Amino acid sequence: KQEVTQIPAALSVPEGENLVLNCSFTDSAIYNLQWFRQDPGKGLTSLLLIQSSQREQTSGRLNASLDKSSGRSTLYIAASQPGDSATYLCAGQTIADGLTFGKGTHLIIQP
Amino acid sequence: EAGVAQSPRYKIIEKRQSVAFWCNPISGHATLYWYQQILGQGPKLLIQFQNNGVVDDSQLPKDRFSAERLKGVDSTLKIQPAKLEDSAVYLCASSLVVAQVVGEQYFGPGTRLTVT
């Protein structure tokens, strides 16, 4: 059974810093990995999807990497802004199953 | 393109009452999911449909939860009777299936259930 762990659980940094959020998973048979953003009281917004054949995906200031052999993914946020404050969730999927989520990293960007 | 729609957005009920949630997926998405997100946790898959059929309901508490997806489009999730621990946000998601491979999941805004 897939298990997903996210570290750290919470992070507070000054505006402008680059930061890395970590995600680890136990089942290397992962088919894809998604990073989501969740604002308080809101649903999930998909940020990046990495297929198992890929090693990374980029969207604007966000870059996500996937290393199946080590069971790890990272989300890199460049030049952080207060609007980036949210909870970031990592989720892994095998070929035909639903997503298995981590508990998330609660990120606060201080102005 | 319209996203995943859910209703109601909020619901407050007393324990032992029943409640139903509705989801309308993105047009053309064959796969539909219901997730439960308890405060401070990541979402947990309850049930996965592909078209009309159930693919995975291993984490659905079947003594009180039921779900159906008539005609392979809209879906309803029901809880009867509700318990205090069912207080959570219920998220619906949908995705395309291409060559038997499930793609990126798109989530609705969720229904926040409070059981008192």
Short mmCIF file of C-alpha atoms in Angstrom, two decimals:
data_model
loop_
_atom_site.label_atom_id
_atom_site.label_comp_id
_atom_site.label_asym_id
_atom_site.label_seq_id
_atom_site.Cartn_x
_atom_site.Cartn_y
_atom_site.Cartn_z
CA LYS A 1 0.00 0.00 0.00
CA GLN A 2 1.37 3.39 -1.02
CA GLU A 3 2.31 5.77 1.79
CA VAL A 4 3.26 9.40 1.21
CA THR A 5 5.16 11.56 3.70
CA GLN A 6 5.77 15.29 3.47
CA ILE A 7 8.48 17.23 5.25
CA PRO A 8 8.36 19.77 6.78
CA ALA A 9 4.82 19.90 8.13
CA ALA A 10 5.05 23.69 8.35
CA LEU A 11 7.43 26.31 7.02
CA SER A 12 7.65 30.08 7.44
CA VAL A 13 10.12 32.10 5.36
CA PRO A 14 10.62 35.77 4.41
CA GLU A 15 9.41 36.97 1.04
CA GLY A 16 11.89 36.53 -1.80
CA GLU A 17 13.53 33.34 -0.56
CA ASN A 18 13.81 30.20 -2.64
CA LEU A 19 12.45 27.11 -0.89
CA VAL A 20 12.11 23.37 -1.26
CA LEU A 21 9.24 21.15 -0.11
CA ASN A 22 9.91 17.44 0.21
CA CYS A 23 7.74 14.42 -0.48
CA SER A 24 8.62 10.73 -0.12
CA PHE A 25 6.63 7.66 -1.19
CA THR A 26 7.00 3.96 -0.46
CA ASP A 27 5.81 2.28 -3.68
CA SER A 28 8.24 2.77 -6.57
CA ALA A 29 5.56 1.50 -8.98
CA ILE A 30 4.18 5.00 -8.95
CA TYR A 31 2.71 6.07 -12.30
CA ASN A 32 2.51 9.78 -11.74
CA LEU A 33 2.96 12.28 -8.96
CA GLN A 34 0.96 15.47 -8.54
CA TRP A 35 1.60 18.55 -6.48
CA PHE A 36 -1.44 20.53 -5.34
CA ARG A 37 -2.06 23.80 -3.60
CA GLN A 38 -4.90 24.21 -1.10
CA ASP A 39 -5.99 27.58 0.25
CA PRO A 40 -7.96 27.70 3.53
CA GLY A 41 -11.54 26.52 3.04
CA LYS A 42 -10.94 25.81 -0.65
CA GLY A 43 -10.57 22.78 -2.90
CA LEU A 44 -7.35 21.56 -4.48
CA THR A 45 -5.58 23.32 -7.32
CA SER A 46 -3.24 21.16 -9.39
CA LEU A 47 0.19 22.73 -9.75
CA LEU A 48 2.32 20.15 -11.53
CA LEU A 49 1.95 16.57 -12.73
CA ILE A 50 5.06 14.44 -13.29
CA GLN A 51 4.67 11.19 -15.22
CA SER A 52 6.89 8.29 -14.15
CA SER A 53 8.86 8.58 -17.41
CA GLN A 54 9.72 12.20 -16.60
CA ARG A 55 12.16 13.55 -14.07
CA GLU A 56 10.83 17.06 -13.66
CA GLN A 57 8.19 19.60 -14.64
CA THR A 58 8.29 23.38 -14.54
CA SER A 59 5.57 26.01 -14.40
CA GLY A 60 6.60 29.61 -13.86
CA ARG A 61 8.42 29.86 -10.52
CA LEU A 62 7.63 26.25 -9.65
CA ASN A 63 9.76 23.22 -10.45
CA ALA A 64 8.96 19.68 -9.36
CA SER A 65 11.28 16.71 -9.63
CA LEU A 66 10.67 12.98 -9.33
CA ASP A 67 13.21 10.29 -8.41
CA LYS A 68 11.45 6.92 -8.43
CA SER A 69 14.53 4.98 -7.36
CA SER A 70 14.84 6.90 -4.10
CA GLY A 71 11.08 7.37 -3.66
CA ARG A 72 11.31 11.15 -3.52
CA SER A 73 9.85 14.25 -5.09
CA THR A 74 10.66 17.88 -4.41
CA LEU A 75 8.78 21.08 -5.17
CA TYR A 76 11.03 24.09 -5.63
CA ILE A 77 9.51 27.56 -5.34
CA ALA A 78 11.68 30.41 -6.57
CA ALA A 79 11.47 33.98 -5.33
CA SER A 80 8.61 33.30 -2.93
CA GLN A 81 5.75 35.79 -2.59
CA PRO A 82 3.10 36.29 0.13
CA GLY A 83 0.52 34.96 -2.34
CA ASP A 84 2.31 31.61 -2.26
CA SER A 85 1.10 31.10 1.31
CA ALA A 86 -1.03 27.94 1.32
CA THR A 87 -0.87 24.24 2.09
CA TYR A 88 1.01 22.20 -0.50
CA LEU A 89 0.02 18.58 -0.97
CA CYS A 90 1.91 15.83 -2.73
CA ALA A 91 0.03 12.81 -4.10
CA GLY A 92 1.13 9.64 -5.85
CA GLN A 93 -0.88 7.46 -8.19
CA THR A 94 -0.38 3.95 -9.49
CA ILE A 95 -1.60 3.19 -12.98
CA ALA A 96 -5.30 2.82 -12.32
CA ASP A 97 -5.86 3.86 -8.71
CA GLY A 98 -6.86 7.01 -6.92
CA LEU A 99 -4.32 9.36 -5.44
CA THR A 100 -2.56 8.72 -2.13
CA PHE A 101 -1.88 12.04 -0.42
CA GLY A 102 0.62 13.22 2.13
CA LYS A 103 -0.55 15.38 5.02
CA GLY A 104 0.78 18.52 3.38
CA THR A 105 3.23 21.33 4.14
CA HIS A 106 1.67 24.51 5.53
CA LEU A 107 3.68 27.36 4.00
CA ILE A 108 3.69 30.96 5.21
CA ILE A 109 5.58 33.64 3.29
CA GLN A 110 6.23 36.66 5.47
CA PRO A 111 5.95 40.05 3.71
CA GLU B 1 -14.19 24.53 -19.84
CA ALA B 2 -16.39 24.04 -16.79
CA GLY B 3 -14.75 22.43 -13.80
CA VAL B 4 -15.99 19.79 -11.38
CA ALA B 5 -19.17 20.98 -9.67
CA GLN B 6 -20.26 19.96 -6.18
CA SER B 7 -23.23 20.76 -4.01
CA PRO B 8 -24.02 21.72 -1.38
CA ARG B 9 -20.91 23.64 -0.35
CA TYR B 10 -21.73 23.42 3.35
CA LYS B 11 -23.92 21.14 5.42
CA ILE B 12 -24.57 20.91 9.14
CA ILE B 13 -26.46 17.91 10.51
CA GLU B 14 -26.95 16.14 13.81
CA LYS B 15 -25.47 12.72 14.43
CA ARG B 16 -27.59 9.82 13.26
CA GLN B 17 -29.14 11.95 10.50
CA SER B 18 -28.53 11.23 6.83
CA VAL B 19 -26.92 13.46 4.21
CA ALA B 20 -26.21 13.33 0.47
CA PHE B 21 -23.64 15.09 -1.66
CA TRP B 22 -23.75 15.60 -5.40
CA CYS B 23 -20.93 15.82 -7.96
CA ASN B 24 -20.94 16.67 -11.65
CA PRO B 25 -17.56 15.86 -13.26
CA ILE B 26 -15.88 17.56 -16.19
CA SER B 27 -17.62 16.59 -19.42
CA GLY B 28 -16.06 13.51 -20.99
CA HIS B 29 -14.18 12.39 -17.89
CA ALA B 30 -14.79 8.67 -17.44
CA THR B 31 -13.24 8.36 -13.99
CA LEU B 32 -14.76 9.94 -10.89
CA TYR B 33 -13.43 9.89 -7.34
CA TRP B 34 -14.75 10.77 -3.90
CA TYR B 35 -12.22 11.77 -1.24
CA GLN B 36 -12.65 12.56 2.46
CA GLN B 37 -10.40 15.23 3.97
CA ILE B 38 -10.39 15.50 7.74
CA LEU B 39 -9.01 18.75 9.16
CA GLY B 40 -5.20 18.74 9.16
CA GLN B 41 -4.95 15.63 6.96
CA GLY B 42 -4.50 14.96 3.28
CA PRO B 43 -7.52 13.69 1.33
CA LYS B 44 -8.26 9.97 1.57
CA LEU B 45 -9.82 8.08 -1.33
CA LEU B 46 -13.27 6.69 -0.51
CA ILE B 47 -14.41 5.36 -3.87
CA GLN B 48 -13.38 5.39 -7.53
CA PHE B 49 -15.75 4.91 -10.47
CA GLN B 50 -14.94 4.30 -14.09
CA ASN B 51 -18.04 5.06 -16.10
CA ASN B 52 -20.84 3.32 -14.13
CA GLY B 53 -18.67 0.73 -12.43
CA VAL B 54 -16.83 0.79 -9.10
CA VAL B 55 -13.06 0.35 -9.47
CA ASP B 56 -12.06 0.71 -5.83
CA ASP B 57 -14.19 1.12 -2.71
CA SER B 58 -11.84 -0.57 -0.27
CA GLN B 59 -11.73 2.46 2.07
CA LEU B 60 -15.45 3.24 1.98
CA PRO B 61 -17.18 2.50 5.33
CA LYS B 62 -19.92 0.50 3.69
CA ASP B 63 -22.02 0.14 6.83
CA ARG B 64 -22.92 3.83 6.58
CA PHE B 65 -21.56 5.23 3.31
CA SER B 66 -22.90 4.54 -0.16
CA ALA B 67 -22.21 6.03 -3.57
CA GLU B 68 -23.61 5.68 -7.03
CA ARG B 69 -22.89 7.03 -10.47
CA LEU B 70 -25.90 6.66 -12.66
CA LYS B 71 -25.43 6.86 -16.43
CA GLY B 72 -21.69 7.34 -15.97
CA VAL B 73 -21.95 11.09 -15.35
CA ASP B 74 -23.15 12.60 -12.06
CA SER B 75 -22.50 10.91 -8.76
CA THR B 76 -24.06 10.97 -5.30
CA LEU B 77 -22.35 10.11 -2.02
CA LYS B 78 -24.62 9.35 0.94
CA ILE B 79 -23.97 8.93 4.65
CA GLN B 80 -26.62 7.22 6.77
CA PRO B 81 -26.48 7.50 9.75
CA ALA B 82 -23.81 10.15 10.26
CA LYS B 83 -21.33 10.04 13.13
CA LEU B 84 -19.33 12.87 14.70
CA GLU B 85 -16.13 11.55 13.08
CA ASP B 86 -17.66 12.04 9.62
CA SER B 87 -17.12 15.79 9.97
CA ALA B 88 -14.80 16.56 7.06
CA VAL B 89 -14.59 18.06 3.60
CA TYR B 90 -15.81 15.70 0.88
CA LEU B 91 -14.01 16.27 -2.39
CA CYS B 92 -15.02 15.02 -5.80
CA ALA B 93 -12.48 14.69 -8.62
CA SER B 94 -12.55 13.48 -12.22
CA SER B 95 -10.04 12.48 -14.86
CA LEU B 96 -9.78 11.29 -18.43
CA VAL B 97 -8.84 7.75 -19.33
CA VAL B 98 -6.64 7.31 -22.38
CA ALA B 99 -5.49 3.85 -23.46
CA GLN B 100 -6.58 2.49 -20.06
CA VAL B 101 -4.32 4.98 -18.28
CA VAL B 102 -5.88 7.44 -15.84
CA GLY B 103 -4.73 11.02 -16.30
CA GLU B 104 -4.48 14.13 -14.18
CA GLN B 105 -7.22 14.56 -11.59
CA TYR B 106 -9.23 17.77 -11.34
CA PHE B 107 -10.96 18.58 -8.07
CA GLY B 108 -14.20 20.31 -7.22
CA PRO B 109 -14.52 22.90 -4.40
CA GLY B 110 -15.69 20.30 -1.89
CA THR B 111 -18.58 20.01 0.55
CA ARG B 112 -17.80 20.86 4.17
CA LEU B 113 -19.83 18.60 6.49
CA THR B 114 -20.21 19.32 10.18
CA VAL B 115 -21.87 16.66 12.34
CA THR B 116 -23.02 17.88 15.75
#
